[in-house]
Short mmCIF file of C-alpha atoms and ligand atoms in Angstrom, two decimals:
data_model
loop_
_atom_site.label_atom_id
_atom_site.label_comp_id
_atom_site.label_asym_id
_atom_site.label_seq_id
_atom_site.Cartn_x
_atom_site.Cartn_y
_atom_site.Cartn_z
CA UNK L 11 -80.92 165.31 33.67
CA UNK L 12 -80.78 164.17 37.62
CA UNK L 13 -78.13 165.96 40.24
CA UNK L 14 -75.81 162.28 40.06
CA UNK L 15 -75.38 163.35 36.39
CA UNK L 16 -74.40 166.60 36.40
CA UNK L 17 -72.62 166.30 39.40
CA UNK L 18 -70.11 163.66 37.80
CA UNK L 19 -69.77 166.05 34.69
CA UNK L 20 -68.46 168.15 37.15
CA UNK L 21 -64.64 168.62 36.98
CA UNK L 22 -64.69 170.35 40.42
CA UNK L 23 -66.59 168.28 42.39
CA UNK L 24 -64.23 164.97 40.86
CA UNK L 25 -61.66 166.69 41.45
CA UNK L 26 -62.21 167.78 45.44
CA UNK L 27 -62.93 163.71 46.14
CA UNK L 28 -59.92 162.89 44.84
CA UNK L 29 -57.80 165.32 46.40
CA UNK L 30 -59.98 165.13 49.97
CA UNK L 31 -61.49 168.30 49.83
CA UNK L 32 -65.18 168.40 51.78
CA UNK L 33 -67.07 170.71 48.83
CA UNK L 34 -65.80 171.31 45.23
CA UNK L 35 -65.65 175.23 47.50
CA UNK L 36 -62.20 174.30 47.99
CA UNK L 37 -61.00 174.96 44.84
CA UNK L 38 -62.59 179.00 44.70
CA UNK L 39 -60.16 179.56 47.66
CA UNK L 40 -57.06 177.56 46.40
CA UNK L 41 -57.72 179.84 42.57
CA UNK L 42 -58.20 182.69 45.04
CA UNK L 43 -54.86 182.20 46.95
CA UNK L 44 -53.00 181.35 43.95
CA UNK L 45 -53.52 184.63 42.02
CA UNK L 46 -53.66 186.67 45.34
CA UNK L 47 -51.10 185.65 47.66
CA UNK L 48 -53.39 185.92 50.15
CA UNK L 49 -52.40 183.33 53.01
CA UNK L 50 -48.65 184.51 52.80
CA UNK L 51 -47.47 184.93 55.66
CA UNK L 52 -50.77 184.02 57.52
CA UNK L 53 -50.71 182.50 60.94
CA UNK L 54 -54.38 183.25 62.70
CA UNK L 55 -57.19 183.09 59.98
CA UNK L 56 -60.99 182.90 60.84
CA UNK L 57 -63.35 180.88 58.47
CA UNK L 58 -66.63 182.38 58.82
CA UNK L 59 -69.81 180.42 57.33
CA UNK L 60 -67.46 177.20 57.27
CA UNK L 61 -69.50 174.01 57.11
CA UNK L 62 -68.68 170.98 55.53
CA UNK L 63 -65.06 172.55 55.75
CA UNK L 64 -62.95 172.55 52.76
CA UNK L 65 -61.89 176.10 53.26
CA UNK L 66 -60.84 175.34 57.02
CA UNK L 67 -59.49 172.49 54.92
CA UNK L 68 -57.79 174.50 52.18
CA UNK L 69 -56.43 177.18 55.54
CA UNK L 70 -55.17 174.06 57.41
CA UNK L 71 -53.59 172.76 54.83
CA UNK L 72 -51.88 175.88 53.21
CA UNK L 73 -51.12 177.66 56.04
CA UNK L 74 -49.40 174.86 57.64
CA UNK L 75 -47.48 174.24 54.84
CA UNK L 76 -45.95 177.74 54.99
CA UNK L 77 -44.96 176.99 58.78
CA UNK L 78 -43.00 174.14 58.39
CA UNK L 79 -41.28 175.57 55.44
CA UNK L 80 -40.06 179.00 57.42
CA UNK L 81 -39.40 176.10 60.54
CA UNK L 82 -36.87 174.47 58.14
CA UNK L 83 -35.70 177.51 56.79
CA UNK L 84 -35.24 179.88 59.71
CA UNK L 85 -34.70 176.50 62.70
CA UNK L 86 -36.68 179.40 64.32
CA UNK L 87 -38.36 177.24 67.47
CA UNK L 88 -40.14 181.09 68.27
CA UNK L 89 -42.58 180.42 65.43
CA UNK L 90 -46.07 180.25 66.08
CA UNK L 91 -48.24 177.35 64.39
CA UNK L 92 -51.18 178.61 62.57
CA UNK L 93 -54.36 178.95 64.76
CA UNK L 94 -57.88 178.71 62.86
CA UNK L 95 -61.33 179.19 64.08
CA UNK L 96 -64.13 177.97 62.09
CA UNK L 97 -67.25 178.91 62.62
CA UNK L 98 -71.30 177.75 61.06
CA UNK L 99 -74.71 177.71 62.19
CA UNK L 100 -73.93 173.82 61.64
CA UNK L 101 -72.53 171.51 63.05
CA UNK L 102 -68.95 170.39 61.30
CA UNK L 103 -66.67 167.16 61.40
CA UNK L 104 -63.58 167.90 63.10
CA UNK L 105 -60.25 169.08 61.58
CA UNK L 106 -56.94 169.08 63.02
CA UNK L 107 -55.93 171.84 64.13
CA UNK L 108 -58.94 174.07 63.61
CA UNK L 109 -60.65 175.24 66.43
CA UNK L 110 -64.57 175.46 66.24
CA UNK L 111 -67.55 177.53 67.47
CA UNK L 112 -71.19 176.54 65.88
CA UNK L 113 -73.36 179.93 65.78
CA UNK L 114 -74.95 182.58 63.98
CA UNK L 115 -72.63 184.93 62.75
CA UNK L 116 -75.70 188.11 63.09
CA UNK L 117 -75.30 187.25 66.43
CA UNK L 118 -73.14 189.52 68.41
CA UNK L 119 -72.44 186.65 70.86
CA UNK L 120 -71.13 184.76 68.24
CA UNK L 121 -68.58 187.47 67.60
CA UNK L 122 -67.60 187.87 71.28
CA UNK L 123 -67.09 184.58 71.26
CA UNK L 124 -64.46 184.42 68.50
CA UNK L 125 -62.79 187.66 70.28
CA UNK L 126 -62.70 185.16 73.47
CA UNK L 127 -60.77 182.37 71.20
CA UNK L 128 -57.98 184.65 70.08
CA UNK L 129 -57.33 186.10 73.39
CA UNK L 130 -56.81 189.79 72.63
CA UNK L 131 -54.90 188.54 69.33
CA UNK L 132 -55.53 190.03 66.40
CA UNK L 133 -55.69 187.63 62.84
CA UNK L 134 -54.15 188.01 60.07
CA UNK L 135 -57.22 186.54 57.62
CA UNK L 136 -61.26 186.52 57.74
CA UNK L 137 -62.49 184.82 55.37
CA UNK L 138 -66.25 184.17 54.49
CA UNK L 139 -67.92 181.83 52.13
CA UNK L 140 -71.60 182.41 53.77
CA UNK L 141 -74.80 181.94 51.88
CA UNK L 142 -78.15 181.77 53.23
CA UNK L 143 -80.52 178.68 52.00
CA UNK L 144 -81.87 180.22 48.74
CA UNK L 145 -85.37 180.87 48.25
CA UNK L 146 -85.00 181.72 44.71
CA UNK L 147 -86.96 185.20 45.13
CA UNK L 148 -83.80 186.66 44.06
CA UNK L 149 -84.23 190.08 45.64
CA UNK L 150 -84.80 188.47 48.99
CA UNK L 151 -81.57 186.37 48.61
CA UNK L 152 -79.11 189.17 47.43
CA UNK L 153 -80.78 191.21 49.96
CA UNK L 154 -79.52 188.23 53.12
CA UNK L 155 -76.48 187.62 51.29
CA UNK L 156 -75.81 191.19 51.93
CA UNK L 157 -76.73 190.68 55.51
CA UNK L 158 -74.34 188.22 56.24
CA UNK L 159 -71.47 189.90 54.35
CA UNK L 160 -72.08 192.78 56.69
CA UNK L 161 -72.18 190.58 59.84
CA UNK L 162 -68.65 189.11 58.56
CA UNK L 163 -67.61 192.60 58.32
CA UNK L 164 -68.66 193.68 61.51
CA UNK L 165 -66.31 190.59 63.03
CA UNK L 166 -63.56 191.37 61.22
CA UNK L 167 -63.48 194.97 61.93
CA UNK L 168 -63.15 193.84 65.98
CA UNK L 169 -60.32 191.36 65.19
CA UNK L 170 -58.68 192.03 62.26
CA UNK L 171 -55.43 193.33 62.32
CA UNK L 172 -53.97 196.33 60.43
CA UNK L 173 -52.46 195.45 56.35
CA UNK L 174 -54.52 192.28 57.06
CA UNK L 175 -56.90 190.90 54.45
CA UNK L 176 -60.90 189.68 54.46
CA UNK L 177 -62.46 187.94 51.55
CA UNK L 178 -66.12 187.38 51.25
CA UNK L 179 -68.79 185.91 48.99
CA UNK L 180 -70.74 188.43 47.56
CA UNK L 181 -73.60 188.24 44.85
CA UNK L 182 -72.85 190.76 41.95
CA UNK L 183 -76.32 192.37 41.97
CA UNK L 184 -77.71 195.75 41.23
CA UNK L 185 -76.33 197.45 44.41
CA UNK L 186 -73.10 195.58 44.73
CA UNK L 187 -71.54 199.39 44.06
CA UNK L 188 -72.50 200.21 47.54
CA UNK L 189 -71.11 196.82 49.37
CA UNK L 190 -68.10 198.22 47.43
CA UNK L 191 -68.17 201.94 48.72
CA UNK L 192 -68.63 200.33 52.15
CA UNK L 193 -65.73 197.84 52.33
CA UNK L 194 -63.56 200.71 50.63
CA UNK L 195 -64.21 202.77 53.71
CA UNK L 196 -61.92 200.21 55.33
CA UNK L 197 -59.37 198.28 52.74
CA UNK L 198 -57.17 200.43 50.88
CA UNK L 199 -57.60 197.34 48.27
CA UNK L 200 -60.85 196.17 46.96
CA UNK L 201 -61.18 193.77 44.03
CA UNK L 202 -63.85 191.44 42.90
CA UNK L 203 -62.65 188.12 41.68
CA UNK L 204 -64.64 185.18 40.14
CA UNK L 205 -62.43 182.13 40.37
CA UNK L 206 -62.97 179.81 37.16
CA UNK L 207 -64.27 177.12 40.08
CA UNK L 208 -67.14 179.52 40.92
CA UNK L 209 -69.71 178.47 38.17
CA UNK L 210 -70.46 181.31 34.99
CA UNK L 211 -74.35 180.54 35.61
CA UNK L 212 -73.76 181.66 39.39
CA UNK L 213 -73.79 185.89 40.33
CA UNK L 214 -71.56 184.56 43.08
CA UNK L 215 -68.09 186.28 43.37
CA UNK L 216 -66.06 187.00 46.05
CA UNK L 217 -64.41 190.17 47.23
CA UNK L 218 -60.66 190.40 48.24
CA UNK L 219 -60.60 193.07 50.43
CA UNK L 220 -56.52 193.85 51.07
CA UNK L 221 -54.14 196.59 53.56
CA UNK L 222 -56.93 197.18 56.17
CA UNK L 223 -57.01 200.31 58.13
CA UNK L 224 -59.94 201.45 59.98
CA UNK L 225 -60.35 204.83 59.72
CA UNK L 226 -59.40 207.62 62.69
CA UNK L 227 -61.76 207.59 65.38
CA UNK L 228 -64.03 205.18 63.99
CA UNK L 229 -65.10 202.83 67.14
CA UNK L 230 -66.31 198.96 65.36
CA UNK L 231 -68.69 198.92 68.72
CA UNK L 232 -70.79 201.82 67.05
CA UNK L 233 -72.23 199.03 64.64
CA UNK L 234 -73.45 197.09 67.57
CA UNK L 235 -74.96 201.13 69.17
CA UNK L 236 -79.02 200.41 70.04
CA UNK L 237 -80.55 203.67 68.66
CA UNK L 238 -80.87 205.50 72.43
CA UNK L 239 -76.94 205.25 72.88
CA UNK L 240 -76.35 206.11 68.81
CA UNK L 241 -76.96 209.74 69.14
CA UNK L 242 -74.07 209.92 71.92
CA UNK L 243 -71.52 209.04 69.07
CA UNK L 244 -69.13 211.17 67.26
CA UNK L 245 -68.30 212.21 63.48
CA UNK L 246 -67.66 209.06 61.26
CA UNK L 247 -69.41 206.59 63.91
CA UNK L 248 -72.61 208.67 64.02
CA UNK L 249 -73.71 210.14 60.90
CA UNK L 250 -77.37 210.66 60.21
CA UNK L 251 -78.84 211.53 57.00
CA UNK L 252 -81.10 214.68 57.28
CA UNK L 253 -84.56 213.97 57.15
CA UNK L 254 -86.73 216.28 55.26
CA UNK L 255 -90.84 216.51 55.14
CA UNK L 256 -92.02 217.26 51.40
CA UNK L 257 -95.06 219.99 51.54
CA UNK L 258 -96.88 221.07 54.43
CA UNK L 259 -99.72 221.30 56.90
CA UNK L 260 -102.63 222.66 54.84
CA UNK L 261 -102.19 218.91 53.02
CA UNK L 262 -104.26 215.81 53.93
CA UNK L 263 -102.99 213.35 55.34
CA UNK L 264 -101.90 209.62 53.61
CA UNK L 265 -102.58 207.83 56.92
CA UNK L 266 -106.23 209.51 57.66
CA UNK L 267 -109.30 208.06 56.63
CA UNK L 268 -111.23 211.02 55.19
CA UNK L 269 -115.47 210.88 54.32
CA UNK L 270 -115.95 210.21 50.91
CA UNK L 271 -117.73 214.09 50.37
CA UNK L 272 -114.90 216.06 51.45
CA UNK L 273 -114.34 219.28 51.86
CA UNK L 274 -118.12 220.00 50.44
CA UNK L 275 -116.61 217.99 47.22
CA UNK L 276 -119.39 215.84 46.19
CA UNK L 277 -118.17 212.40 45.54
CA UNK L 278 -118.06 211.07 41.86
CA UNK L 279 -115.98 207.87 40.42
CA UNK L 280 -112.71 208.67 38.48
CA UNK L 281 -111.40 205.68 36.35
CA UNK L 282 -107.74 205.21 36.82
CA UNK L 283 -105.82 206.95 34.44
CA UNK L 284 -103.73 204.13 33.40
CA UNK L 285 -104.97 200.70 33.98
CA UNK L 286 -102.44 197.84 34.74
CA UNK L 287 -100.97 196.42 31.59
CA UNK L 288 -100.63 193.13 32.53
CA UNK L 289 -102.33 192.29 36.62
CA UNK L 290 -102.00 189.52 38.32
CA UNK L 291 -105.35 189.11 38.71
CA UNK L 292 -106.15 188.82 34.46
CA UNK L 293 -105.90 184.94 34.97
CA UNK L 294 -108.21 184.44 37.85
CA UNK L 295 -110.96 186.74 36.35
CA UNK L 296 -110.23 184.74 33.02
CA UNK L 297 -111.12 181.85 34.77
CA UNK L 298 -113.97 183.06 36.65
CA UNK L 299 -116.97 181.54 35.21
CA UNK L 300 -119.87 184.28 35.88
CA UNK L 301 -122.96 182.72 36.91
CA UNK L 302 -126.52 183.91 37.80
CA UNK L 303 -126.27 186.33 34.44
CA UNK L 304 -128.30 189.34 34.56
CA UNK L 305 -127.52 190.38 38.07
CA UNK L 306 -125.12 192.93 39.30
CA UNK L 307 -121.60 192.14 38.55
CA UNK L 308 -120.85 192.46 42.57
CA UNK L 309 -122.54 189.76 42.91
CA UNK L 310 -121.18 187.43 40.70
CA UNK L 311 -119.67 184.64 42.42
CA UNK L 312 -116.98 182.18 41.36
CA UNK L 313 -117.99 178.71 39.69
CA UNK L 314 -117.66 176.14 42.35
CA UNK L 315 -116.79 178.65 45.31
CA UNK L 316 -118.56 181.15 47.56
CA UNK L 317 -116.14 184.28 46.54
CA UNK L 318 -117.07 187.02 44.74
CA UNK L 319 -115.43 189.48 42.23
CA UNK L 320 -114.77 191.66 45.09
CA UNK L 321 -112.84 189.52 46.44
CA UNK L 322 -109.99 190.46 44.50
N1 SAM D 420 -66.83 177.42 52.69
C1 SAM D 420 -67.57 176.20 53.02
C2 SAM D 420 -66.76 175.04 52.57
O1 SAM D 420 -65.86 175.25 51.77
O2 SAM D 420 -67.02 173.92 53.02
C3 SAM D 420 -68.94 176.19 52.36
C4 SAM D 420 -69.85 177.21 52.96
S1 SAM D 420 -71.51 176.98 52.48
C5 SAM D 420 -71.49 177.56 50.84
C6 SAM D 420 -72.35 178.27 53.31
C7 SAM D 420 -72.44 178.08 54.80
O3 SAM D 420 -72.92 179.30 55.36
C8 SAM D 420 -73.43 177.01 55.25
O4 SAM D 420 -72.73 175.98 55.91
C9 SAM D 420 -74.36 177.73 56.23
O5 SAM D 420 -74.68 176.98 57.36
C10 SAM D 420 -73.52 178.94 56.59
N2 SAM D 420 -74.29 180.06 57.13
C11 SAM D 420 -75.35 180.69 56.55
N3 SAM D 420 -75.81 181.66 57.36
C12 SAM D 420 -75.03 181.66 58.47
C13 SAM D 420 -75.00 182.43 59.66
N4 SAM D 420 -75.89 183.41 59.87
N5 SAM D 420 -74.07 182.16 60.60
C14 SAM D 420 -73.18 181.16 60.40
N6 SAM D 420 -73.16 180.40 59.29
C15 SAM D 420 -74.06 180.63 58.33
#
């Protein structure tokens, strides 16, 4: 079946062109919102990884919605209007009311930049919807996804305010424990939710992260610390794990080329205990068509090509 037709049989992504959302996205941070409360009472939210824009969307939208009803309410003219930043490594269409910045959220310009924008302020909301273009080896993409949930977190520890809340995609791998540990160190409140938008065949999920309080003497510049200035920090910003060598001198070495009589050892073949069960190289030598029969098998050569089995 082509993308057209199981894009149509798509509820979602109907759905978002009817109501104007940019990306069927929209509606995992509408589901979010609705069973977390999280944009009450938010007036400065950051959208990190935000192209085409339906969560700026979603932010704009919502949180503007809560303004003008605590305007009508209140007749409170000291009320601030929600402020958003958005910010992607691509470009974006406009928005009202949302202010932009197109960069690389690794980069630590990128978050100085954002700092810049809210002018000592603190927000209320980071949220984070980043994924890195797939490349299907899934270790590799779990491991960037990682990444970038860690660069988020390292923005929102610098302008996040205390009680206030960050969600962020997050692929529920085999070490999504330890993404847990880590945001734990700084949300009193960690959950992982998988809005019914977010699709079953996906390992996507996102984590609400609420009541944030960074932890006594911990300094958010010691994530940005180049290794010569790291040993300078103190207790929670600078903890090293103890390294420890396993057996001693007397040993050879693994990185030594030693002659093959060593020792006054004479050298003598050992087959390998265990052979691979199934290699990677089975269906190449499966193909290889052995030719000039009779002679030594190193120098057997490959029908049609100058290699030989020692090639591989
Ligand atoms: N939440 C968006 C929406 O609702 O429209 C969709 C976000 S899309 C799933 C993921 C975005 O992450 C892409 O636009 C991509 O450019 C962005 N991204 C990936 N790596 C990034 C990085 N290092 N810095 C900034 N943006 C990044």
């Amino acid at each position: 079946m082509g993308k057209t037709s199981k894009d149509k049989r798509d509820i979602y992504y109907r759905k978002a062109k009817e109501e104007g959302w940019r990306a069927r996205s929209a509606f995992k941070l509408l589901q979010i919102d609705d069973k977390f409360n999280i944009l009450h009472g938010v007036t400065k939210a950051v959208d990190l990884c935000a192209a085409p824009g339906s969560w700026s969307q979603v932010l704009t939208r919502r949180l503007n919605e809560n303004y003008e009803k605590l305007k009508e309410a209140k007749s409170d003219c000291t009320l601030i209007a929600p402020k958003i930043i958005a910010v992607d490594l691509q470009a974006m269409a406009p928005i009202e009311g949302v202010i932009q910045i197109q960069g690389d959220i690794t980069n630590i310009n990128t978050a100085e930049q954002i700092i810049a924008y809210f002018d000592n302020e603190q927000a209320d909301l980071v949220v984070c919807d980043g994924a890195p273009d797939v490349t299907g080896l899934h270790d590799m993409d779990i491991y960037i996804q990682s990444q970038l949930l860690l660069s988020a977190l390292r923005i929102t520890l610098r302008i996040l305010k205390p009680k206030g809340t960050f969600v962020a995609k997050i692929f529920r791998a085999k070490d999504v424990t330890l993404l847990y540990s880590q945001l734990k160190i700084f949300f009193t409140s960690v959950i992982c939710a998988k809005p019914l938008s977010s699709r079953n065949s996906s390992f996507e999920a996102f984590v609400v992260c609420r009541d944030f309080n960074l932890p006594e003497d911990f300094n958010p510049d010691s994530l940005d610390t180049s290794i010569s200035e790291f040993s300078k920090l103190k207790g929670v910003n600078g903890y090293i794990a103890p390294f420890v060598i396993c057996g001693d001198l007397s040993q050879p070495d693994s990185d030594t080329s030693y002659p093959l009589d060593f020792e006054g050892q004479k050298f003598e073949y050992c087959k390998p205990t265990q052979s691979p069960i199934n290699p990677a190289y089975e269906e190449a030598i499966s193909l290889l068509s052995v030719i000039n029969l009779g002679k030594d098998s190193a120098s057997c050569t490959l029908q049609g090509s100058s290699m030989t089995i020692d090639d591989f």
